[in-house]
mmCIF file of C-alpha atoms in Angstrom:
data_model
loop_
_atom_site.group_PDB
_atom_site.id
_atom_site.type_symbol
_atom_site.label_atom_id
_atom_site.label_comp_id
_atom_site.label_asym_id
_atom_site.label_seq_id
_atom_site.Cartn_x
_atom_site.Cartn_y
_atom_site.Cartn_z
ATOM 1 C CA MET A 19 -35.191 0.777 -13.416
ATOM 2 C CA SER A 20 -36.660 -1.563 -10.867
ATOM 3 C CA ASP A 21 -34.007 -4.182 -10.795
ATOM 4 C CA ALA A 22 -31.631 -3.429 -7.935
ATOM 5 C CA ALA A 23 -28.938 -5.656 -9.386
ATOM 6 C CA THR A 24 -29.109 -3.838 -12.703
ATOM 7 C CA GLU A 25 -28.897 -0.502 -10.974
ATOM 8 C CA ARG A 26 -25.944 -1.713 -8.917
ATOM 9 C CA ALA A 27 -24.170 -2.808 -12.103
ATOM 10 C CA LEU A 28 -24.905 0.493 -13.804
ATOM 11 C CA VAL A 29 -23.548 2.419 -10.843
ATOM 12 C CA GLN A 30 -20.404 0.300 -10.858
ATOM 13 C CA ALA A 31 -19.895 0.920 -14.557
ATOM 14 C CA ALA A 32 -20.540 4.642 -14.181
ATOM 15 C CA ARG A 33 -17.983 4.825 -11.386
ATOM 16 C CA ALA A 34 -15.489 3.404 -13.852
ATOM 17 C CA GLY A 35 -16.318 6.199 -16.281
ATOM 18 C CA ASP A 36 -18.736 4.339 -18.566
ATOM 19 C CA ALA A 37 -20.716 7.017 -20.417
ATOM 20 C CA ALA A 38 -23.447 4.636 -21.538
ATOM 21 C CA ALA A 39 -24.138 3.492 -17.990
ATOM 22 C CA TRP A 40 -24.228 7.053 -16.784
ATOM 23 C CA ARG A 41 -26.608 7.894 -19.628
ATOM 24 C CA VAL A 42 -28.992 5.144 -18.522
ATOM 25 C CA LEU A 43 -28.897 6.317 -14.910
ATOM 26 C CA PHE A 44 -29.323 9.917 -16.006
ATOM 27 C CA ASP A 45 -32.286 9.222 -18.258
ATOM 28 C CA SER A 46 -33.980 7.026 -15.687
ATOM 29 C CA CYS A 47 -33.976 9.834 -13.132
ATOM 30 C CA ALA A 48 -33.793 13.057 -15.117
ATOM 31 C CA GLU A 49 -37.519 13.689 -15.383
ATOM 32 C CA SER A 50 -38.344 12.830 -11.777
ATOM 33 C CA VAL A 51 -35.444 14.939 -10.520
ATOM 34 C CA ARG A 52 -36.534 17.842 -12.672
ATOM 35 C CA ARG A 53 -40.119 17.664 -11.418
ATOM 36 C CA TYR A 54 -38.989 17.359 -7.820
ATOM 37 C CA ALA A 55 -36.617 20.310 -8.139
ATOM 38 C CA VAL A 56 -39.307 22.538 -9.612
ATOM 39 C CA TRP A 57 -41.686 21.544 -6.855
ATOM 40 C CA ARG A 58 -39.123 22.069 -4.121
ATOM 41 C CA ALA A 59 -38.231 25.435 -5.654
ATOM 42 C CA GLY A 60 -41.854 26.479 -5.288
ATOM 43 C CA GLY A 61 -42.227 26.627 -9.052
ATOM 44 C CA ASP A 62 -39.143 28.768 -9.674
ATOM 45 C CA VAL A 63 -37.983 27.071 -12.841
ATOM 46 C CA HIS A 64 -34.711 28.990 -13.131
ATOM 47 C CA LEU A 65 -33.687 28.149 -9.600
ATOM 48 C CA ALA A 66 -34.751 24.566 -10.172
ATOM 49 C CA GLU A 67 -32.667 24.321 -13.345
ATOM 50 C CA ASP A 68 -29.574 25.513 -11.541
ATOM 51 C CA ALA A 69 -30.274 23.173 -8.655
ATOM 52 C CA VAL A 70 -30.716 20.179 -10.955
ATOM 53 C CA GLN A 71 -27.409 20.963 -12.635
ATOM 54 C CA ASP A 72 -25.764 21.203 -9.224
ATOM 55 C CA ALA A 73 -27.364 17.940 -8.130
ATOM 56 C CA TRP A 74 -26.060 16.034 -11.147
ATOM 57 C CA LEU A 75 -22.577 17.453 -10.720
ATOM 58 C CA THR A 76 -22.626 16.497 -7.058
ATOM 59 C CA ALA A 77 -23.856 13.032 -7.978
ATOM 60 C CA ALA A 78 -20.980 12.609 -10.418
ATOM 61 C CA LYS A 79 -18.475 13.790 -7.830
ATOM 62 C CA THR A 80 -19.800 11.687 -4.977
ATOM 63 C CA LEU A 81 -20.898 8.596 -6.898
ATOM 64 C CA PRO A 82 -18.187 6.451 -5.235
ATOM 65 C CA ARG A 83 -19.860 7.232 -1.901
ATOM 66 C CA PHE A 84 -23.302 6.080 -3.039
ATOM 67 C CA ASP A 85 -24.239 2.854 -1.291
ATOM 68 C CA PRO A 86 -26.859 0.889 -3.262
ATOM 69 C CA GLY A 87 -27.584 -1.113 -0.123
ATOM 70 C CA ARG A 88 -29.018 1.925 1.606
ATOM 71 C CA GLY A 89 -31.513 2.973 -1.070
ATOM 72 C CA THR A 90 -32.118 3.509 -4.730
ATOM 73 C CA PHE A 91 -30.115 5.833 -6.928
ATOM 74 C CA ALA A 92 -33.229 7.928 -7.488
ATOM 75 C CA ALA A 93 -33.770 8.385 -3.759
ATOM 76 C CA TRP A 94 -30.122 9.323 -3.252
ATOM 77 C CA LEU A 95 -30.339 11.788 -6.113
ATOM 78 C CA GLY A 96 -33.532 13.208 -4.615
ATOM 79 C CA GLY A 97 -31.649 14.018 -1.434
ATOM 80 C CA LEU A 98 -28.905 15.721 -3.415
ATOM 81 C CA THR A 99 -31.537 17.699 -5.321
ATOM 82 C CA ALA A 100 -33.241 18.875 -2.133
ATOM 83 C CA ASN A 101 -29.892 20.059 -0.771
ATOM 84 C CA ALA A 102 -29.074 21.782 -4.048
ATOM 85 C CA VAL A 103 -32.412 23.598 -4.060
ATOM 86 C CA ARG A 104 -31.854 24.683 -0.462
ATOM 87 C CA ALA A 105 -28.387 25.991 -1.288
ATOM 88 C CA ARG A 106 -29.593 27.798 -4.404
ATOM 89 C CA LEU A 107 -32.431 29.324 -2.424
ATOM 90 C CA ARG A 108 -30.013 30.691 0.183
ATOM 91 C CA THR A 109 -27.893 32.201 -2.555
ATOM 92 C CA ALA A 110 -30.955 33.666 -4.231
ATOM 93 C CA ARG A 111 -32.100 35.139 -0.946
ATOM 94 C CA ARG A 112 -28.752 36.855 -0.440
ATOM 95 C CA GLY A 113 -28.946 38.237 -3.960
ATOM 96 C CA SER A 114 -32.502 39.460 -3.425
ATOM 97 C CA LEU A 115 -31.285 41.987 -0.869
ATOM 98 C CA HIS A 116 -30.462 44.040 -3.945
ATOM 99 C CA PRO A 117 -33.204 42.965 -6.385
ATOM 100 C CA LEU A 118 -32.847 43.738 -10.032
ATOM 101 C CA GLU A 119 -35.537 45.702 -11.794
ATOM 102 C CA HIS A 120 -36.398 42.810 -14.053
ATOM 103 C CA GLU A 121 -36.738 40.418 -11.113
ATOM 104 C CA PRO A 122 -40.085 38.616 -11.565
ATOM 105 C CA ALA A 123 -42.517 39.620 -8.880
ATOM 106 C CA GLY A 124 -43.681 36.029 -8.389
ATOM 107 C CA ARG A 125 -40.268 34.752 -7.318
ATOM 108 C CA GLU A 126 -40.739 35.918 -3.786
ATOM 109 C CA TRP A 127 -43.893 33.849 -3.650
ATOM 110 C CA ASN A 128 -42.059 30.829 -5.123
ATOM 111 C CA TRP A 129 -39.285 31.098 -2.591
ATOM 112 C CA ARG A 130 -41.685 31.328 0.282
ATOM 113 C CA VAL A 131 -43.246 28.014 -0.783
ATOM 114 C CA ALA A 132 -39.785 26.535 -1.236
ATOM 115 C CA GLU A 133 -38.667 27.610 2.223
ATOM 116 C CA VAL A 134 -41.778 26.196 3.842
ATOM 117 C CA LEU A 135 -41.263 22.873 2.049
ATOM 118 C CA ALA A 136 -37.627 22.820 3.131
ATOM 119 C CA ALA A 137 -38.629 23.427 6.729
ATOM 120 C CA LEU A 138 -41.198 20.624 6.865
ATOM 121 C CA PRO A 139 -40.347 17.405 8.713
ATOM 122 C CA GLY A 140 -39.045 14.724 6.387
ATOM 123 C CA GLN A 141 -42.022 12.421 6.575
ATOM 124 C CA TYR A 142 -44.452 15.282 5.765
ATOM 125 C CA GLU A 143 -42.360 16.451 2.845
ATOM 126 C CA ALA A 144 -42.162 12.865 1.557
ATOM 127 C CA VAL A 145 -45.893 12.241 1.587
ATOM 128 C CA LEU A 146 -46.619 15.613 0.001
ATOM 129 C CA LYS A 147 -44.095 14.842 -2.733
ATOM 130 C CA GLN A 148 -45.775 11.512 -3.435
ATOM 131 C CA LYS A 149 -49.122 13.204 -3.792
ATOM 132 C CA TYR A 150 -48.207 16.403 -5.666
ATOM 133 C CA VAL A 151 -45.058 15.483 -7.600
ATOM 134 C CA ASP A 152 -45.431 11.789 -8.242
ATOM 135 C CA GLY A 153 -49.205 12.084 -8.570
ATOM 136 C CA LEU A 154 -49.886 9.012 -6.474
ATOM 137 C CA SER A 155 -53.262 8.300 -4.931
ATOM 138 C CA VAL A 156 -53.727 7.562 -1.266
ATOM 139 C CA VAL A 157 -54.129 3.886 -2.097
ATOM 140 C CA GLU A 158 -50.848 3.833 -4.009
ATOM 141 C CA ILE A 159 -48.979 5.692 -1.278
ATOM 142 C CA ALA A 160 -50.332 3.284 1.308
ATOM 143 C CA ALA A 161 -49.261 0.308 -0.788
ATOM 144 C CA LEU A 162 -45.757 1.690 -1.231
ATOM 145 C CA ALA A 163 -45.359 2.551 2.439
ATOM 146 C CA GLY A 164 -46.982 -0.640 3.692
ATOM 147 C CA GLN A 165 -49.509 1.367 5.662
ATOM 148 C CA THR A 166 -53.280 1.549 5.774
ATOM 149 C CA GLU A 167 -55.087 4.114 3.694
ATOM 150 C CA LYS A 168 -56.405 5.689 6.861
ATOM 151 C CA ALA A 169 -52.890 6.152 8.192
ATOM 152 C CA VAL A 170 -51.777 7.758 4.941
ATOM 153 C CA GLU A 171 -54.796 10.046 4.890
ATOM 154 C CA SER A 172 -54.039 11.081 8.432
ATOM 155 C CA GLN A 173 -50.411 11.746 7.619
ATOM 156 C CA LEU A 174 -51.365 13.751 4.532
ATOM 157 C CA SER A 175 -53.770 15.789 6.599
ATOM 158 C CA ARG A 176 -51.102 16.536 9.197
ATOM 159 C CA ALA A 177 -48.580 17.417 6.482
ATOM 160 C CA ARG A 178 -50.972 19.825 4.783
ATOM 161 C CA GLN A 179 -51.779 21.400 8.125
ATOM 162 C CA ALA A 180 -48.111 21.778 8.934
ATOM 163 C CA PHE A 181 -47.509 23.434 5.581
ATOM 164 C CA ARG A 182 -50.485 25.719 6.027
ATOM 165 C CA GLU A 183 -49.308 26.855 9.465
ATOM 166 C CA ALA A 184 -45.725 27.351 8.358
ATOM 167 C CA TYR A 185 -46.786 29.296 5.295
ATOM 168 C CA ALA A 186 -49.102 31.549 7.298
ATOM 169 C CA SER A 187 -46.520 32.333 9.977
ATOM 170 C CA MET B 149 -56.122 29.066 3.503
ATOM 171 C CA SER B 150 -58.639 26.786 1.866
ATOM 172 C CA ASP B 151 -57.815 23.289 0.635
ATOM 173 C CA ASP B 152 -58.027 24.445 -2.959
ATOM 174 C CA GLU B 153 -55.600 27.281 -2.334
ATOM 175 C CA LEU B 154 -53.246 24.871 -0.638
ATOM 176 C CA ASP B 155 -53.470 22.491 -3.570
ATOM 177 C CA ASP B 156 -52.651 25.353 -5.911
ATOM 178 C CA LEU B 157 -49.569 26.166 -3.891
ATOM 179 C CA LEU B 158 -48.331 22.604 -3.715
ATOM 180 C CA ARG B 159 -49.321 21.460 -7.173
ATOM 181 C CA LEU B 160 -46.387 21.003 -9.495
ATOM 182 C CA PRO B 161 -46.385 23.766 -12.102
ATOM 183 C CA ALA B 162 -46.060 22.677 -15.676
ATOM 184 C CA ALA B 163 -42.734 24.120 -16.765
ATOM 185 C CA PRO B 164 -40.588 22.954 -19.666
ATOM 186 C CA MET B 165 -36.996 22.440 -18.647
ATOM 187 C CA ARG B 166 -35.565 20.086 -21.228
ATOM 188 C CA ALA B 167 -33.135 22.503 -22.784
ATOM 189 C CA ARG B 168 -30.535 22.153 -20.056
ATOM 190 C CA SER B 169 -30.912 18.429 -19.588
ATOM 191 C CA ASP B 170 -28.212 17.570 -22.125
ATOM 192 C CA ALA B 171 -25.925 20.197 -20.675
ATOM 193 C CA ALA B 172 -26.375 18.699 -17.222
ATOM 194 C CA PHE B 173 -25.585 15.256 -18.566
ATOM 195 C CA ALA B 174 -22.484 16.417 -20.419
ATOM 196 C CA ALA B 175 -21.188 18.370 -17.439
ATOM 197 C CA SER B 176 -21.768 15.512 -15.006
ATOM 198 C CA LEU B 177 -20.137 13.043 -17.395
ATOM 199 C CA ARG B 178 -17.059 15.275 -17.613
ATOM 200 C CA VAL B 179 -16.871 15.351 -13.828
ATOM 201 C CA LEU B 180 -17.311 11.591 -13.649
ATOM 202 C CA ARG B 181 -14.551 10.930 -16.173
ATOM 203 C CA TRP B 182 -12.279 13.495 -14.591
ATOM 204 C CA ARG B 183 -12.633 11.705 -11.260
ATOM 205 C CA VAL B 184 -11.909 8.344 -12.847
ATOM 206 C CA TRP B 185 -8.853 9.740 -14.630
ATOM 207 C CA ARG B 186 -7.638 11.463 -11.467
ATOM 208 C CA ARG B 187 -8.111 8.273 -9.451
ATOM 209 C CA ARG B 188 -6.059 6.328 -11.976
ATOM 210 C CA VAL B 189 -3.315 8.945 -11.939
ATOM 211 C CA VAL B 190 -3.274 8.977 -8.149
ATOM 212 C CA CYS B 191 -3.153 5.166 -8.065
ATOM 213 C CA ALA B 192 -0.315 5.144 -10.568
ATOM 214 C CA MET B 193 1.588 7.761 -8.576
ATOM 215 C CA LEU B 194 1.019 5.885 -5.341
ATOM 216 C CA PHE B 195 2.202 2.713 -7.011
ATOM 217 C CA VAL B 196 5.344 4.411 -8.275
ATOM 218 C CA LEU B 197 5.989 6.169 -4.979
ATOM 219 C CA GLY B 198 5.321 2.970 -3.061
ATOM 220 C CA GLY B 199 7.709 1.087 -5.263
ATOM 221 C CA ALA B 200 10.341 3.762 -4.850
ATOM 222 C CA GLY B 201 9.766 3.776 -1.105
ATOM 223 C CA LEU B 202 10.090 0.046 -0.863
ATOM 224 C CA PHE B 203 13.199 0.167 -2.981
ATOM 225 C CA ALA B 204 14.696 2.879 -0.778
ATOM 226 C CA ALA B 205 13.676 1.054 2.383
ATOM 227 C CA GLY B 206 15.171 -2.111 1.029
ATOM 228 C CA ARG B 207 18.385 -0.332 0.231
ATOM 229 C CA LEU B 208 18.527 1.171 3.709
ATOM 230 C CA THR B 209 17.700 -1.943 5.643
ATOM 231 C CA ALA B 210 19.340 -4.553 3.471
ATOM 232 C CA PRO B 211 22.133 -6.358 5.299
ATOM 233 C CA GLU B 212 25.652 -5.953 4.094
ATOM 234 C CA PRO B 213 26.524 -8.612 1.602
ATOM 235 C CA GLU B 214 27.975 -11.506 3.450
ATOM 236 C CA ARG B 215 31.708 -11.528 3.266
ATOM 237 C CA ILE B 216 33.003 -14.784 2.037
ATOM 238 C CA VAL B 217 36.144 -15.591 3.844
ATOM 239 C CA GLU B 218 38.172 -18.088 1.985
ATOM 240 C CA THR B 219 40.635 -19.947 4.097
ATOM 241 C CA VAL B 220 43.685 -20.760 2.123
ATOM 242 C CA THR B 221 46.231 -22.974 3.706
ATOM 243 C CA VAL B 222 49.654 -22.016 2.606
ATOM 244 C CA GLU B 223 52.480 -24.176 3.711
ATOM 245 C CA VAL B 224 55.288 -21.968 4.816
ATOM 246 C CA PRO B 225 58.681 -23.543 5.258
ATOM 247 C CA VAL B 226 59.788 -22.874 8.789
ATOM 248 C CA ALA B 227 62.597 -24.084 10.870
ATOM 249 C CA VAL B 228 61.722 -27.360 12.434
ATOM 250 C CA SER B 229 61.016 -26.765 16.007
ATOM 251 C CA PRO B 230 59.106 -29.639 17.463
ATOM 252 C CA SER B 231 58.275 -29.529 21.068
ATOM 253 C CA VAL B 232 61.125 -30.288 23.361
ATOM 254 C CA GLU B 233 59.407 -33.222 24.987
ATOM 255 C CA VAL B 234 58.600 -34.951 21.696
ATOM 256 C CA VAL B 235 62.044 -34.326 20.302
ATOM 257 C CA ALA B 236 63.789 -35.380 23.492
ATOM 258 C CA ASP B 237 61.659 -38.438 23.866
ATOM 259 C CA THR B 238 62.196 -39.450 20.262
ATOM 260 C CA ALA B 239 65.929 -38.727 20.318
ATOM 261 C CA VAL B 240 66.351 -40.654 23.544
ATOM 262 C CA LYS B 241 64.360 -43.557 22.161
ATOM 263 C CA LEU B 242 66.379 -43.541 18.961
ATOM 264 C CA GLU B 243 69.598 -43.511 20.925
ATOM 265 C CA LEU B 244 68.285 -46.377 23.068
ATOM 266 C CA LYS B 245 67.311 -48.350 19.984
ATOM 267 C CA ALA B 246 70.737 -47.713 18.511
ATOM 268 C CA GLU B 247 72.393 -49.045 21.680
ATOM 269 C CA LEU B 248 70.188 -52.137 21.682
ATOM 270 C CA SER B 249 70.552 -52.889 17.987
ATOM 271 C CA ASP B 250 72.828 -55.739 16.983
ATOM 272 C CA SER B 251 73.408 -54.315 13.544
ATOM 273 C CA PRO B 252 76.234 -51.765 13.364
ATOM 274 C CA ALA B 253 74.750 -50.210 10.237
ATOM 275 C CA GLU B 254 71.346 -49.864 11.877
ATOM 276 C CA SER B 255 72.919 -48.525 15.022
ATOM 277 C CA ALA B 256 74.880 -45.991 12.995
ATOM 278 C CA GLY B 257 71.728 -44.790 11.290
ATOM 279 C CA LEU B 258 69.821 -44.578 14.554
ATOM 280 C CA TYR B 259 72.644 -42.664 16.244
ATOM 281 C CA LYS B 260 72.728 -40.174 13.391
ATOM 282 C CA ARG B 261 68.976 -39.601 13.549
ATOM 283 C CA ALA B 262 69.119 -39.299 17.327
ATOM 284 C CA ALA B 263 71.979 -36.797 17.028
ATOM 285 C CA ASP B 264 70.070 -34.728 14.479
ATOM 286 C CA LEU B 265 67.088 -34.539 16.842
ATOM 287 C CA PHE B 266 69.287 -33.709 19.853
ATOM 288 C CA LEU B 267 70.773 -30.892 17.780
ATOM 289 C CA ILE B 268 67.328 -29.571 16.989
ATOM 290 C CA GLU B 269 66.669 -29.726 20.710
ATOM 291 C CA ARG B 270 69.881 -27.743 21.125
ATOM 292 C CA ASN B 271 71.179 -30.504 23.310
ATOM 293 C CA VAL B 272 74.604 -30.189 21.733
ATOM 294 C CA ALA B 273 76.366 -32.485 24.174
ATOM 295 C CA ALA B 274 73.962 -35.362 23.436
ATOM 296 C CA ALA B 275 74.204 -34.579 19.721
ATOM 297 C CA VAL B 276 78.019 -34.688 19.859
ATOM 298 C CA ARG B 277 77.850 -38.001 21.708
ATOM 299 C CA CYS B 278 75.452 -39.595 19.177
ATOM 300 C CA TYR B 279 77.333 -38.196 16.154
ATOM 301 C CA THR B 280 80.593 -39.597 17.588
ATOM 302 C CA LEU B 281 79.019 -43.026 18.016
ATOM 303 C CA PHE B 282 77.594 -42.756 14.514
ATOM 304 C CA LEU B 283 81.019 -41.967 13.049
ATOM 305 C CA ALA B 284 82.498 -44.849 14.947
ATOM 306 C CA LEU B 285 80.065 -47.270 13.325
ATOM 307 C CA ALA B 286 79.737 -45.505 9.978
ATOM 308 C CA THR B 287 81.186 -46.798 6.748
ATOM 309 C CA PRO B 288 83.985 -44.836 5.133
ATOM 310 C CA ALA B 289 81.551 -43.392 2.650
ATOM 311 C CA GLU B 290 79.299 -42.215 5.427
ATOM 312 C CA ARG B 291 82.221 -40.547 7.133
ATOM 313 C CA LEU B 292 82.669 -38.287 4.113
ATOM 314 C CA ALA B 293 80.917 -34.959 4.169
ATOM 315 C CA GLN B 294 77.353 -35.119 2.878
ATOM 316 C CA ASN B 295 75.032 -32.426 1.664
ATOM 317 C CA ASP B 296 72.469 -33.138 4.329
ATOM 318 C CA ASP B 297 74.948 -33.165 7.172
ATOM 319 C CA SER B 298 74.215 -30.796 9.992
ATOM 320 C CA TRP B 299 76.820 -28.191 10.814
ATOM 321 C CA LEU B 300 77.872 -30.138 13.859
ATOM 322 C CA LEU B 301 78.295 -33.403 11.991
ATOM 323 C CA PHE B 302 80.177 -31.590 9.257
ATOM 324 C CA GLU B 303 82.557 -30.142 11.821
ATOM 325 C CA LEU B 304 82.992 -33.477 13.578
ATOM 326 C CA LYS B 305 83.756 -35.223 10.291
ATOM 327 C CA ALA B 306 86.283 -32.523 9.447
ATOM 328 C CA ALA B 307 87.914 -32.858 12.859
ATOM 329 C CA ARG B 308 87.989 -36.634 12.489
ATOM 330 C CA ARG B 309 89.613 -36.380 9.061
ATOM 331 C CA ALA B 310 92.203 -34.012 10.444
ATOM 332 C CA ALA B 311 92.945 -36.354 13.297
ATOM 333 C CA ASN B 312 92.866 -39.526 11.181
ATOM 334 C CA PRO B 313 93.789 -38.774 7.593
ATOM 335 C CA GLY B 314 93.587 -42.490 6.818
ATOM 336 C CA ASP B 315 89.792 -42.394 7.139
ATOM 337 C CA LEU B 316 89.590 -41.030 3.640
ATOM 338 C CA LYS B 317 90.765 -44.248 2.164
#
């Protein structure tokens, strides 16, 4: 969905309870939201599933507050997804004080990645997402951001370094 | 941490997550429709309450219905009591006209009217004088008692008949 006017119309219809419009919005973002949630959850698919469900419910509840003039629906939903992952991670952390026997050993590793991603500055997280989730090349990221390739490479390098330091600490 | 290890950490894991996609859509659609329905109910209630409030406010602040005062003029028969000045002036003028008139019949009529007005004025002496002059000039028929005679004239006629029985002829 690249047409802003179309998206605006779909959002208006969905606000009025139009199931077909909501279906179009849902399908246009479902895959990207799912991928982003899994990435932000550090690969914890179960946590990501819960977070995606939460994000969609929040989107449905707060759709009247979405302002198409301030960004795309996908970007808005991405923010909701990041918050949902963060909230689910906190809940999971509280629950992990008393871990179950069948708790997968790798979850701790997933959550560590997720926490580091959540703690990164916004611009670093964004450029890492473009590279690892959206699969964009440096050239494509630079074109989207209106920056030079060198600037994007530099920002990617700083983001990776920030992640590395945060993960090691 | 090498670059390859970092890439492994940040790379999006391939994880199927389609099973809950429909559930997320259905749940979010329910929330969306519930919000629309609730908004409509709230609007309807506000409309009803607003209408009731306006009605109540209108009832409280509405001015009393204007009282229509109908002025009905009812003529009530009252004793003639013209102002003394008017009566006196008129009676005096009538008496003067009667004195100046060359016609005995006219003079008689004027004296009678003057006497009636003097009587209304309660100027009995002047009334007696004018009635006496009237009787002196009156025809025999006029000297007979009439229905419209005042009490004073009636008494004077009676006294005159008693004193001069021949007047009846």
